[in-house]
Amino acid sequence: MSLEQEINKRRTFGIISHPDAGKTTLTEKLLLFGGAIQTAGAVKSNKIKKSATSDFMEIEKQRGISVATSVMAFNYKNTKINILDTPGHKDFAEDTYRTLTAVDSVIMVIDCANGVEDQTKKLMEVCRMRNTPVIVFINKMDREGQDAFDLLDEIESTLSIKVRPLSWPIGIGSTFQGVYNMFEHHLNLFDINKTRIERDIVSISDLSDPKLDEQIGEKAADKLREDIELVEGVYDEFDIEKYKSGELAPVFFGSALNNFGVQELLDTFIEIAPFPKSRETNTKLVHPTDPKFSGFVFKIHANLDPNHRDRIAFLRICSGKFERNKFYQHVRIDKKLKFSNPTSFMAQDKSVIDEAFPGDVIGLYDTGNFKIGDTLTEGEDMEFQGIPSFSPEIFKELINKDPMKTKQLEKGIQQLTDEGVAQLFIQQPGNRKIVGTVGELQFEVIQYRLQHEYGASAEFQPKSFYKACWMTTEDDSKLEDFIRRKAQYIAKDKDDNYVFLAQSAFLLQSAEADYPEITFHTTSEFKRAKENSL
Ligand code: G4P
């Protein structure tokens, strides 16, 4: 098969949702329909139960499970589908944001009762940064929920994306009878007693057909006719180009738990979702069809065995063909590396692979060479862009409790932050280490791992910072002035960029007002940052 054919058959995507909307259930059902697993219940929820915040074993288990389900690949109708798992727990949101840099599209699951929730909004903002195409799946239609039109309005207004329903629900909760597939003009009838994957499909090409009344009853049929007329009047025709540029989200309704609406979703997904596209580097646009291999690391996972500090780096392939045992250039450290055991993840099995193609994600065993965002190439000196750090929300100072173990602590915190467990900011004087995360759970993880993997003993002292802001300017003297004046709130990130640790939204606003020449960014993704910042 040619490189182009390999690329065209790949669909690499993530499923995102607010916790509990049904992401795990939908993932499992997609694997079932794809024939990748045989029984429901095979995919473990990667949720950390609410009680687990103080139960470290639970976190360890979680880490184990999430390695196994980090990538789930399967073949379906001549398409190679790569699902990249995103942690549901909000404390691991940064992991999710980074994983989204490695996908070509997403499916967003929304609970029909709760509508758009907090986490959905944040994830959508991240999708918007790269214009990632989004398909919406409105789940739990077997339960009482909001009116379908209200849900669509809510999505459009709160997520600022246009929507176009491709299926339409007939009733909801106790009155839910199924959906009308507006794309293929058929009725898909719901039967709660059916647990197997099968469908009752009735073809209705014209909604005035009396067959509709026979199938769902006169009242529901009239309501459906009215609804569809309204849908056709209000929403524009589905435009695949607008979907691909992230402006328009097709919407499906269903119930993942009851296998309902999942196959429509999957079949439409493989039809419309984009295959791997070109990606920006600091020197050029890299096309997947470029014969030379390139890829980037978007996730690093510590191995579970504390006696070995091996890690698995997850690499997304962007161009050419990756081959086992071939030397590749690690651009940041300017070193040639070869990999004898690159791993692929087919559904739940890990296996060593000989080759992989754009869109694929492979696991590389690593002894500490990789950081998140690193680029591997066949020799070219270029680095992929768009693997940002986001401002943490909780900041604490790391205090060394055992001066005899200073070296271990330094190494440990460096490696853990390279893995992306948290972000490290160094403040002067005294090389003070400020650790920033999006959730409390990470501090426990860090403390535990420093102790168990590095033998270092540390404590955290809360810091009342509100955001870490990266800065750019056209006027270096202003930035120098700002850094001098605000010295006690200035730190450096892992790449030696200055950041402003603002104590409150108000103080950030005053800094912006006092220094209009400086732009403050809450993600590290900004153009020409290196050139413009000090
Ligand atoms: P998440 O990964 O997005 O956090 O959600 P998950 O799939 O774990 O689903 C959250 C809960 O919602 C689960 O129930 C799941 O069974 C239920 N659920 C998912 N899809 C549907 C649906 O279509 N209809 C209905 N009625 N429920 C659905 P749970 O009680 O929290 O967990 P479990 O004990 O069933 O595993």
Coordinates of C-alpha atoms and ligand atoms in Angstrom, one line a residue:
M1 CA 0.0 0.0 0.0
S2 CA 1.4 3.5 -0.9
L3 CA 2.1 6.0 1.8
E4 CA -0.8 8.1 0.6
Q5 CA -3.2 5.2 0.9
E6 CA -2.0 4.5 4.4
I7 CA -2.6 8.1 5.3
N8 CA -6.1 8.3 3.7
K9 CA -7.3 5.3 5.7
R10 CA -6.4 6.7 9.1
R11 CA -8.7 8.6 11.4
T12 CA -7.1 9.8 14.7
F13 CA -9.4 11.4 17.1
G14 CA -10.2 12.0 20.8
I15 CA -13.5 11.6 22.7
I16 CA -14.0 14.5 25.1
S17 CA -16.7 15.3 27.6
H18 CA -17.4 16.6 31.0
P19 CA -17.0 13.7 33.5
D20 CA -20.0 11.4 33.6
A21 CA -21.5 12.4 30.2
G22 CA -20.6 9.0 28.8
K23 CA -17.2 9.2 27.3
T24 CA -16.0 5.8 28.6
T25 CA -19.3 4.1 27.6
L26 CA -19.1 5.5 24.1
T27 CA -15.5 4.6 23.7
E28 CA -16.3 1.0 24.6
K29 CA -19.3 0.9 22.3
L30 CA -17.2 2.1 19.4
L31 CA -14.7 -0.6 20.1
L32 CA -17.6 -3.1 20.2
F33 CA -19.0 -2.0 16.9
G34 CA -15.5 -2.0 15.4
G35 CA -15.1 -5.6 16.5
A36 CA -12.1 -4.7 18.6
I37 CA -13.6 -6.1 21.8
Q38 CA -16.2 -8.7 22.3
T39 CA -17.9 -7.8 25.5
A40 CA -19.1 -4.7 27.2
G41 CA -17.2 -3.9 30.4
A42 CA -13.8 -4.5 28.8
V43 CA -12.7 -0.9 28.9
K44 CA -12.2 0.2 32.4
S45 CA -13.4 3.6 33.3
N46 CA -10.4 5.8 33.8
K47 CA -12.2 7.8 36.3
I48 CA -10.8 8.4 39.7
K49 CA -13.6 7.9 42.1
K50 CA -14.4 11.0 44.1
S51 CA -13.2 9.4 47.4
A52 CA -9.8 8.8 45.9
T53 CA -8.2 12.2 46.5
S54 CA -6.5 10.8 49.6
D55 CA -6.1 7.2 48.4
F56 CA -2.9 7.0 46.5
M57 CA -3.3 3.4 45.5
E58 CA -6.2 4.4 43.5
I59 CA -4.1 7.0 41.7
E60 CA -1.5 4.3 41.0
K61 CA -4.2 2.1 39.6
Q62 CA -5.5 4.9 37.5
R63 CA -2.1 5.5 36.0
G64 CA -1.9 1.8 35.2
I65 CA -5.2 1.8 33.5
S66 CA -4.6 4.9 31.6
V67 CA -1.4 3.5 30.1
A68 CA -3.4 0.5 28.8
T69 CA -6.1 2.7 27.3
S70 CA -4.0 5.7 26.2
V71 CA -4.5 4.7 22.6
M72 CA -7.0 2.3 21.2
A73 CA -6.6 1.4 17.6
F74 CA -8.8 -0.8 15.5
N75 CA -9.8 -1.4 11.9
Y76 CA -13.3 -0.8 10.8
K77 CA -14.6 -0.9 7.2
N78 CA -11.1 -0.5 5.7
T79 CA -10.3 2.4 8.0
K80 CA -7.7 2.4 10.7
I81 CA -9.2 4.2 13.7
N82 CA -7.0 5.6 16.4
I83 CA -8.8 6.7 19.5
L84 CA -6.6 8.7 21.9
D85 CA -8.0 8.6 25.4
T86 CA -8.3 11.7 27.4
P87 CA -8.5 11.6 31.2
G88 CA -11.9 12.5 32.5
H89 CA -10.8 13.7 35.9
K90 CA -10.5 17.5 35.9
D91 CA -7.2 17.4 37.8
F92 CA -5.7 15.8 34.7
A93 CA -7.1 18.4 32.3
E94 CA -3.7 19.5 31.1
D95 CA -3.0 15.9 29.9
T96 CA -6.3 16.1 28.0
Y97 CA -5.4 19.5 26.4
R98 CA -2.1 18.1 25.3
T99 CA -3.6 14.9 23.9
L100 CA -5.8 17.1 21.8
T101 CA -2.7 18.5 20.0
A102 CA -2.2 15.0 18.6
V103 CA -5.7 14.3 17.2
D104 CA -7.2 15.3 13.8
S105 CA -10.7 15.6 15.1
V106 CA -12.9 15.0 18.2
I107 CA -16.2 13.6 19.2
M108 CA -17.7 15.6 22.0
V109 CA -20.2 13.8 24.3
I110 CA -22.9 15.9 25.9
D111 CA -25.4 14.6 28.5
C112 CA -28.9 15.5 27.3
A113 CA -30.0 16.5 30.8
N114 CA -27.0 18.5 31.9
G115 CA -26.3 20.2 28.5
V116 CA -23.0 22.1 28.1
E117 CA -20.9 21.8 31.3
D118 CA -17.8 23.5 32.5
Q119 CA -15.3 21.0 31.2
T120 CA -17.0 20.9 27.8
K121 CA -16.4 24.6 27.5
K122 CA -12.7 24.4 28.4
L123 CA -12.2 21.5 26.0
M124 CA -13.9 23.4 23.2
E125 CA -11.6 26.4 23.7
V126 CA -8.7 24.0 23.2
C127 CA -10.2 22.6 20.1
R128 CA -10.7 26.1 18.8
M129 CA -7.0 26.9 19.1
R130 CA -6.3 24.5 16.3
N131 CA -9.7 24.6 14.5
T132 CA -10.2 20.9 15.3
P133 CA -13.3 19.5 13.6
V134 CA -15.9 18.5 16.2
I135 CA -18.8 16.0 16.0
V136 CA -21.3 16.3 18.9
F137 CA -23.0 13.2 20.3
I138 CA -25.9 14.0 22.6
N139 CA -26.1 11.1 25.0
K140 CA -28.5 9.5 27.5
M141 CA -31.6 10.1 25.3
D142 CA -33.2 7.2 27.2
R143 CA -33.4 9.5 30.2
E144 CA -35.4 12.7 30.7
G145 CA -33.5 15.6 29.4
Q146 CA -33.7 19.0 27.8
D147 CA -35.6 19.8 24.6
A148 CA -33.4 19.1 21.5
F149 CA -33.8 22.6 20.1
D150 CA -32.8 24.1 23.5
L151 CA -29.7 21.9 23.6
L152 CA -28.6 22.9 20.1
D153 CA -29.2 26.6 21.0
E154 CA -27.1 26.1 24.2
I155 CA -24.3 24.5 22.2
E156 CA -24.3 27.3 19.7
S157 CA -24.3 30.1 22.2
T158 CA -22.0 28.7 24.9
L159 CA -19.5 27.0 22.6
S160 CA -19.6 29.5 19.8
I161 CA -19.9 26.9 17.1
K162 CA -22.6 26.5 14.5
V163 CA -24.4 23.1 14.6
R164 CA -26.3 21.0 12.1
P165 CA -28.2 18.0 13.4
L166 CA -27.8 14.9 11.2
S167 CA -30.2 12.8 13.3
W168 CA -33.2 13.9 15.2
P169 CA -34.7 12.4 18.4
I170 CA -38.3 11.1 18.5
G171 CA -39.2 11.8 22.1
I172 CA -36.9 11.7 25.1
G173 CA -36.7 9.6 28.3
S174 CA -39.8 7.5 28.8
T175 CA -41.2 8.7 25.4
F176 CA -37.9 8.1 23.5
Q177 CA -38.7 6.0 20.4
G178 CA -35.5 6.4 18.4
V179 CA -34.0 8.8 15.9
Y180 CA -34.7 9.9 12.4
N181 CA -31.5 9.8 10.3
M182 CA -31.7 13.0 8.3
F183 CA -28.6 12.1 6.3
E184 CA -29.9 8.7 5.0
H185 CA -33.6 9.3 5.5
H186 CA -34.5 6.4 7.7
L187 CA -35.9 5.7 11.1
N188 CA -33.8 3.9 13.6
L189 CA -36.1 2.6 16.3
F190 CA -35.1 2.2 19.8
D191 CA -35.9 -0.9 21.9
I192 CA -34.6 -0.7 25.5
N193 CA -34.8 -4.5 25.8
K194 CA -32.3 -5.1 23.1
T195 CA -28.8 -5.3 24.5
R196 CA -27.2 -6.8 21.4
I197 CA -25.8 -4.7 18.6
E198 CA -28.6 -4.7 16.1
R199 CA -30.8 -2.1 14.6
D200 CA -34.4 -1.8 13.5
I201 CA -34.1 0.4 10.5
V202 CA -37.2 1.6 8.6
S203 CA -36.6 3.5 5.5
I204 CA -38.8 6.6 5.2
S205 CA -37.7 8.8 2.3
D206 CA -40.7 11.0 2.6
L207 CA -41.9 12.1 6.0
S208 CA -45.5 12.3 4.8
D209 CA -45.5 8.5 4.3
P210 CA -48.2 7.0 6.5
K211 CA -45.7 4.3 7.4
L212 CA -44.2 6.8 9.8
D213 CA -47.6 7.0 11.8
E214 CA -47.7 3.2 11.9
Q215 CA -44.2 3.0 13.3
I216 CA -44.2 5.6 16.0
G217 CA -47.9 6.7 16.4
E218 CA -49.7 9.6 14.9
K219 CA -48.8 12.2 17.7
A220 CA -45.1 11.4 17.6
A221 CA -45.1 11.4 13.8
D222 CA -46.7 14.8 13.6
K223 CA -44.2 16.2 16.1
L224 CA -41.3 14.7 14.1
R225 CA -42.7 16.3 10.9
E226 CA -43.0 19.6 12.6
D227 CA -39.5 19.4 14.1
I228 CA -37.8 18.4 10.9
E229 CA -39.5 21.2 9.0
L230 CA -38.1 23.6 11.7
V231 CA -34.7 22.0 11.5
E232 CA -34.6 22.4 7.7
G233 CA -35.7 26.0 8.0
V234 CA -33.4 27.0 10.8
Y235 CA -30.2 25.2 10.0
D236 CA -28.2 25.4 6.8
E237 CA -27.4 22.2 4.8
F238 CA -24.6 20.2 6.3
D239 CA -21.4 21.6 4.7
I240 CA -18.4 19.2 5.1
E241 CA -15.9 21.9 4.4
K242 CA -17.2 24.0 7.3
Y243 CA -17.0 20.9 9.5
K244 CA -13.4 20.3 8.5
S245 CA -12.4 23.9 9.3
G246 CA -14.0 23.6 12.7
E247 CA -16.8 26.1 12.1
L248 CA -19.7 23.7 12.0
A249 CA -20.4 20.7 14.3
P250 CA -22.7 17.9 13.0
V251 CA -24.9 16.6 15.9
F252 CA -26.1 13.1 16.6
F253 CA -28.5 11.9 19.3
G254 CA -28.4 8.6 21.0
S255 CA -27.7 6.5 24.1
A256 CA -24.3 5.0 24.3
L257 CA -25.3 2.7 27.2
N258 CA -28.0 1.1 25.0
N259 CA -25.9 1.0 21.8
F260 CA -28.2 3.4 20.3
G261 CA -27.1 5.9 17.7
V262 CA -23.5 4.7 18.0
Q263 CA -23.3 2.9 14.6
E264 CA -24.7 6.0 12.8
L265 CA -22.1 8.0 14.5
L266 CA -19.2 5.7 13.6
D267 CA -20.4 5.3 10.0
T268 CA -20.7 9.0 9.5
F269 CA -17.5 9.6 11.3
I270 CA -15.4 7.4 9.0
E271 CA -17.1 9.1 6.1
I272 CA -16.5 12.7 7.1
A273 CA -13.7 12.9 9.6
P274 CA -10.4 14.2 8.3
F275 CA -7.4 12.0 7.7
P276 CA -4.0 13.3 8.9
K277 CA -3.3 16.7 7.6
S278 CA -0.2 19.0 7.3
R279 CA 1.3 20.4 10.5
E280 CA 3.3 23.5 11.3
T281 CA 6.9 23.3 12.4
N282 CA 9.2 26.3 13.1
T283 CA 10.7 26.1 9.6
K284 CA 8.0 24.8 7.3
L285 CA 4.6 23.1 6.9
V286 CA 5.1 19.3 7.0
H287 CA 2.8 17.2 4.8
P288 CA 2.0 13.7 5.9
T289 CA 3.0 12.5 2.4
D290 CA 6.5 13.9 2.8
P291 CA 8.6 10.7 2.4
K292 CA 10.8 11.6 5.4
F293 CA 9.6 10.5 8.8
S294 CA 8.7 13.1 11.5
G295 CA 6.6 13.1 14.7
F296 CA 6.3 14.7 18.1
V297 CA 5.9 13.5 21.7
F298 CA 2.6 14.6 23.3
K299 CA 2.5 12.5 26.4
I300 CA 5.0 10.7 28.6
H301 CA 4.0 8.1 31.0
A302 CA 6.1 6.7 33.9
N303 CA 6.4 3.0 34.0
L304 CA 4.6 1.5 37.0
D305 CA 7.7 -0.3 38.3
P306 CA 9.3 2.1 40.8
N307 CA 12.6 0.2 40.5
H308 CA 13.0 1.1 36.9
R309 CA 12.7 4.7 35.8
D310 CA 11.7 3.7 32.3
R311 CA 9.0 5.7 30.8
I312 CA 6.8 5.5 27.7
A313 CA 6.8 8.5 25.4
F314 CA 3.8 8.6 23.1
L315 CA 4.7 9.8 19.7
R316 CA 2.3 11.0 17.0
I317 CA 3.6 10.4 13.5
C318 CA 3.2 13.4 11.2
S319 CA 5.0 12.4 8.0
G320 CA 6.7 9.5 6.2
K321 CA 7.1 6.1 7.6
F322 CA 8.4 5.2 11.0
E323 CA 10.6 2.1 11.1
R324 CA 11.9 0.0 14.0
N325 CA 15.7 0.0 14.6
K326 CA 16.3 3.0 12.4
F327 CA 18.2 6.0 13.7
Y328 CA 16.2 9.2 14.1
Q329 CA 17.2 12.7 15.1
H330 CA 16.0 13.9 18.5
V331 CA 16.1 17.6 17.5
R332 CA 16.1 19.3 20.9
I333 CA 19.1 17.4 22.3
D334 CA 20.7 16.9 18.8
K335 CA 21.2 13.2 19.3
K336 CA 20.5 10.2 17.1
L337 CA 18.3 7.5 18.7
K338 CA 16.9 4.2 17.6
F339 CA 14.1 2.2 19.0
S340 CA 14.1 -1.5 19.2
N341 CA 10.7 -2.0 20.8
P342 CA 8.3 0.6 19.5
T343 CA 4.8 -0.3 20.6
S344 CA 1.5 0.0 19.0
F345 CA -1.8 -0.2 20.8
M346 CA -4.5 -2.3 19.1
A347 CA -7.6 -2.0 21.3
Q348 CA -6.2 -3.3 24.5
D349 CA -3.1 -5.2 23.4
K350 CA 0.3 -3.7 23.2
S351 CA 2.6 -5.1 20.6
V352 CA 6.0 -4.3 19.0
I353 CA 5.6 -2.9 15.6
D354 CA 8.0 -2.7 12.6
E355 CA 6.5 0.3 11.0
A356 CA 3.9 3.0 11.5
F357 CA 2.3 5.8 9.4
P358 CA 1.1 9.4 9.8
G359 CA -1.8 9.5 12.2
D360 CA -0.5 6.6 14.2
V361 CA 0.6 6.9 17.8
I362 CA 3.4 4.7 19.0
G363 CA 4.9 4.1 22.4
L364 CA 8.7 4.5 22.7
Y365 CA 10.5 3.3 25.8
D366 CA 12.5 6.1 27.2
T367 CA 15.1 6.4 29.9
G368 CA 14.8 10.2 30.3
N369 CA 15.6 11.6 26.8
F370 CA 12.1 13.0 26.1
K371 CA 10.1 16.0 27.2
I372 CA 6.6 16.7 26.0
G373 CA 6.7 18.6 22.7
D374 CA 10.0 17.0 21.5
T375 CA 10.3 16.4 17.8
L376 CA 11.9 13.3 16.1
T377 CA 12.9 13.5 12.4
E378 CA 15.0 11.8 9.8
G379 CA 17.7 14.4 10.3
E380 CA 15.9 17.6 9.6
D381 CA 16.3 20.4 12.0
M382 CA 12.7 21.5 12.7
E383 CA 10.3 21.4 15.6
F384 CA 6.6 20.9 15.6
Q385 CA 4.6 23.9 16.9
G386 CA 1.4 24.0 18.8
I387 CA 2.1 21.8 21.8
P388 CA 1.4 24.5 24.4
S389 CA 1.6 24.7 28.1
F390 CA -1.5 26.2 29.7
S391 CA -1.3 28.3 32.8
P392 CA -1.7 26.2 35.9
E393 CA -4.4 27.1 38.4
I394 CA -2.9 26.0 41.6
F395 CA 0.7 27.0 42.7
K396 CA 2.8 25.6 45.5
E397 CA 6.4 26.0 46.5
L398 CA 8.4 22.8 46.7
I399 CA 10.3 22.6 50.0
N400 CA 13.1 20.2 50.4
K401 CA 12.8 18.4 53.7
D402 CA 16.1 16.4 53.5
P403 CA 19.2 18.4 52.5
M404 CA 21.1 15.2 52.0
K405 CA 18.8 14.3 49.1
T406 CA 18.9 17.6 47.3
K407 CA 20.3 16.1 44.1
Q408 CA 17.6 13.4 44.0
L409 CA 14.9 16.0 44.5
E410 CA 16.3 18.2 41.7
K411 CA 16.4 15.3 39.3
G412 CA 13.0 13.9 40.4
I413 CA 11.1 17.2 40.0
Q414 CA 12.8 17.8 36.7
Q415 CA 11.8 14.4 35.3
L416 CA 8.3 14.6 36.7
T417 CA 7.7 18.0 35.1
D418 CA 9.2 16.7 31.8
E419 CA 6.5 14.1 31.9
G420 CA 4.0 16.8 32.2
V421 CA 2.7 15.8 35.7
A422 CA 3.0 19.5 36.6
Q423 CA 4.8 22.7 35.5
L424 CA 7.9 23.9 37.2
F425 CA 8.8 27.6 37.5
I426 CA 12.1 28.7 39.0
Q427 CA 12.2 31.9 40.9
Q428 CA 15.2 33.9 41.9
P429 CA 16.9 34.4 44.3
G430 CA 17.5 31.0 45.7
N431 CA 16.3 28.8 42.8
R432 CA 12.9 28.5 44.5
K433 CA 10.8 25.9 42.8
I434 CA 7.2 26.8 42.2
V435 CA 5.1 23.9 41.0
G436 CA 1.9 24.7 39.1
T437 CA -0.9 22.2 38.3
V438 CA -4.6 22.3 37.4
G439 CA -5.6 20.0 40.2
E440 CA -4.7 19.2 43.8
L441 CA -4.3 15.5 43.0
Q442 CA -1.0 16.1 41.2
F443 CA 0.7 17.4 44.4
E444 CA 0.0 14.1 46.0
V445 CA 1.3 12.3 43.0
I446 CA 4.5 14.3 43.0
Q447 CA 5.2 14.0 46.7
Y448 CA 4.6 10.3 46.5
R449 CA 6.7 9.7 43.5
L450 CA 9.6 11.9 44.7
Q451 CA 9.6 9.7 47.8
H452 CA 9.2 6.3 46.2
E453 CA 11.1 6.7 42.9
Y454 CA 13.8 9.2 43.9
G455 CA 14.1 8.8 47.7
A456 CA 13.6 12.5 48.1
S457 CA 11.4 14.1 50.8
A458 CA 9.5 17.2 50.0
E459 CA 6.6 19.3 51.2
F460 CA 4.4 21.9 49.5
Q461 CA 3.7 25.4 50.7
P462 CA 0.6 27.0 49.0
K463 CA 1.3 30.2 47.0
S464 CA -1.5 32.6 46.2
F465 CA -0.8 33.0 42.5
Y466 CA -3.7 33.3 40.1
K467 CA -2.1 32.7 36.7
A468 CA 1.2 32.2 35.1
C469 CA 1.5 34.5 32.1
W470 CA 4.0 34.2 29.3
M471 CA 5.0 37.5 27.8
T472 CA 5.7 38.9 24.4
T473 CA 6.6 42.4 23.3
E474 CA 7.9 44.5 20.4
D475 CA 9.7 46.7 22.9
D476 CA 12.4 44.8 24.9
S477 CA 13.2 47.7 27.1
K478 CA 9.6 47.7 28.5
L479 CA 9.8 44.0 29.2
E480 CA 13.2 44.5 31.0
D481 CA 11.6 47.3 33.0
F482 CA 8.6 45.1 34.0
I483 CA 10.8 42.2 35.0
R484 CA 12.9 44.4 37.2
R485 CA 10.0 46.1 38.9
K486 CA 8.0 42.9 39.4
A487 CA 11.0 40.7 40.3
Q488 CA 9.3 38.9 43.1
Y489 CA 6.5 37.7 40.8
I490 CA 8.8 36.7 37.9
A491 CA 10.0 33.2 37.3
K492 CA 11.3 31.1 34.4
D493 CA 9.6 28.1 32.8
K494 CA 11.2 24.9 31.6
D495 CA 12.3 26.5 28.4
D496 CA 13.9 29.5 30.1
N497 CA 11.0 31.8 29.1
Y498 CA 10.1 34.5 31.6
V499 CA 6.6 34.2 33.2
F500 CA 4.7 36.6 35.3
L501 CA 3.0 35.0 38.3
A502 CA 0.0 37.2 38.7
Q503 CA -1.5 37.2 42.2
S504 CA -5.0 38.0 41.1
A505 CA -7.1 38.9 38.0
F506 CA -7.1 42.5 39.2
L507 CA -3.3 42.6 39.4
L508 CA -3.0 41.0 35.9
Q509 CA -5.3 43.6 34.5
S510 CA -3.3 46.5 36.1
A511 CA -0.1 45.0 34.7
E512 CA -1.8 45.0 31.3
A513 CA -3.0 48.6 31.7
D514 CA 0.4 49.8 33.0
Y515 CA 2.4 48.0 30.3
P516 CA 0.3 48.1 27.1
E517 CA 3.5 47.2 25.1
I518 CA 3.6 43.8 26.7
T519 CA 1.1 41.0 25.8
F520 CA 0.4 38.6 28.5
H521 CA -0.5 35.0 27.5
T522 CA -2.1 32.3 29.6
T523 CA -0.9 29.6 27.2
S524 CA 2.7 29.3 26.0
E525 CA 1.5 29.0 22.5
F526 CA 2.1 32.3 20.8
K527 CA 3.8 33.1 17.6
R528 CA 7.5 34.0 17.5
A529 CA 7.7 33.9 21.3
K530 CA 11.3 33.1 21.3
E531 CA 12.2 36.0 19.0
N532 CA 10.2 38.5 20.9
S533 CA 10.7 37.6 24.5
L534 CA 13.9 38.0 26.4
Ligands
G4P1 P1 -17.4 9.4 31.5 O1 -16.4 8.5 31.0 O2 -17.8 10.5 30.5 O3 -17.1 10.0 32.8 O4 -18.8 8.7 31.7 P2 -19.1 7.1 31.7 O5 -19.1 6.5 30.4 O6 -18.4 6.4 32.8 O7 -20.7 7.2 32.1 C1 -21.1 7.8 33.3 C2 -22.4 7.2 33.8 O8 -23.4 7.4 32.8 C3 -22.3 5.7 34.0 O9 -23.1 5.3 35.0 C4 -22.9 5.1 32.6 O10 -23.4 3.8 32.8 C5 -24.0 6.1 32.4 N1 -24.4 6.2 31.0 C6 -23.6 6.3 29.9 N2 -24.3 6.4 28.8 C7 -25.6 6.3 29.1 C8 -26.8 6.3 28.4 O11 -26.9 6.4 27.2 N3 -28.0 6.3 29.2 C9 -28.0 6.2 30.5 N4 -29.1 6.1 31.1 N5 -26.8 6.2 31.2 C10 -25.6 6.2 30.5 P3 -22.6 5.0 36.5 O12 -23.7 4.6 37.3 O13 -21.8 6.2 36.9 O14 -21.5 4.0 36.3 P4 -21.6 2.4 36.1 O15 -21.8 1.9 37.4 O16 -22.8 2.2 35.2 O17 -20.3 2.0 35.4

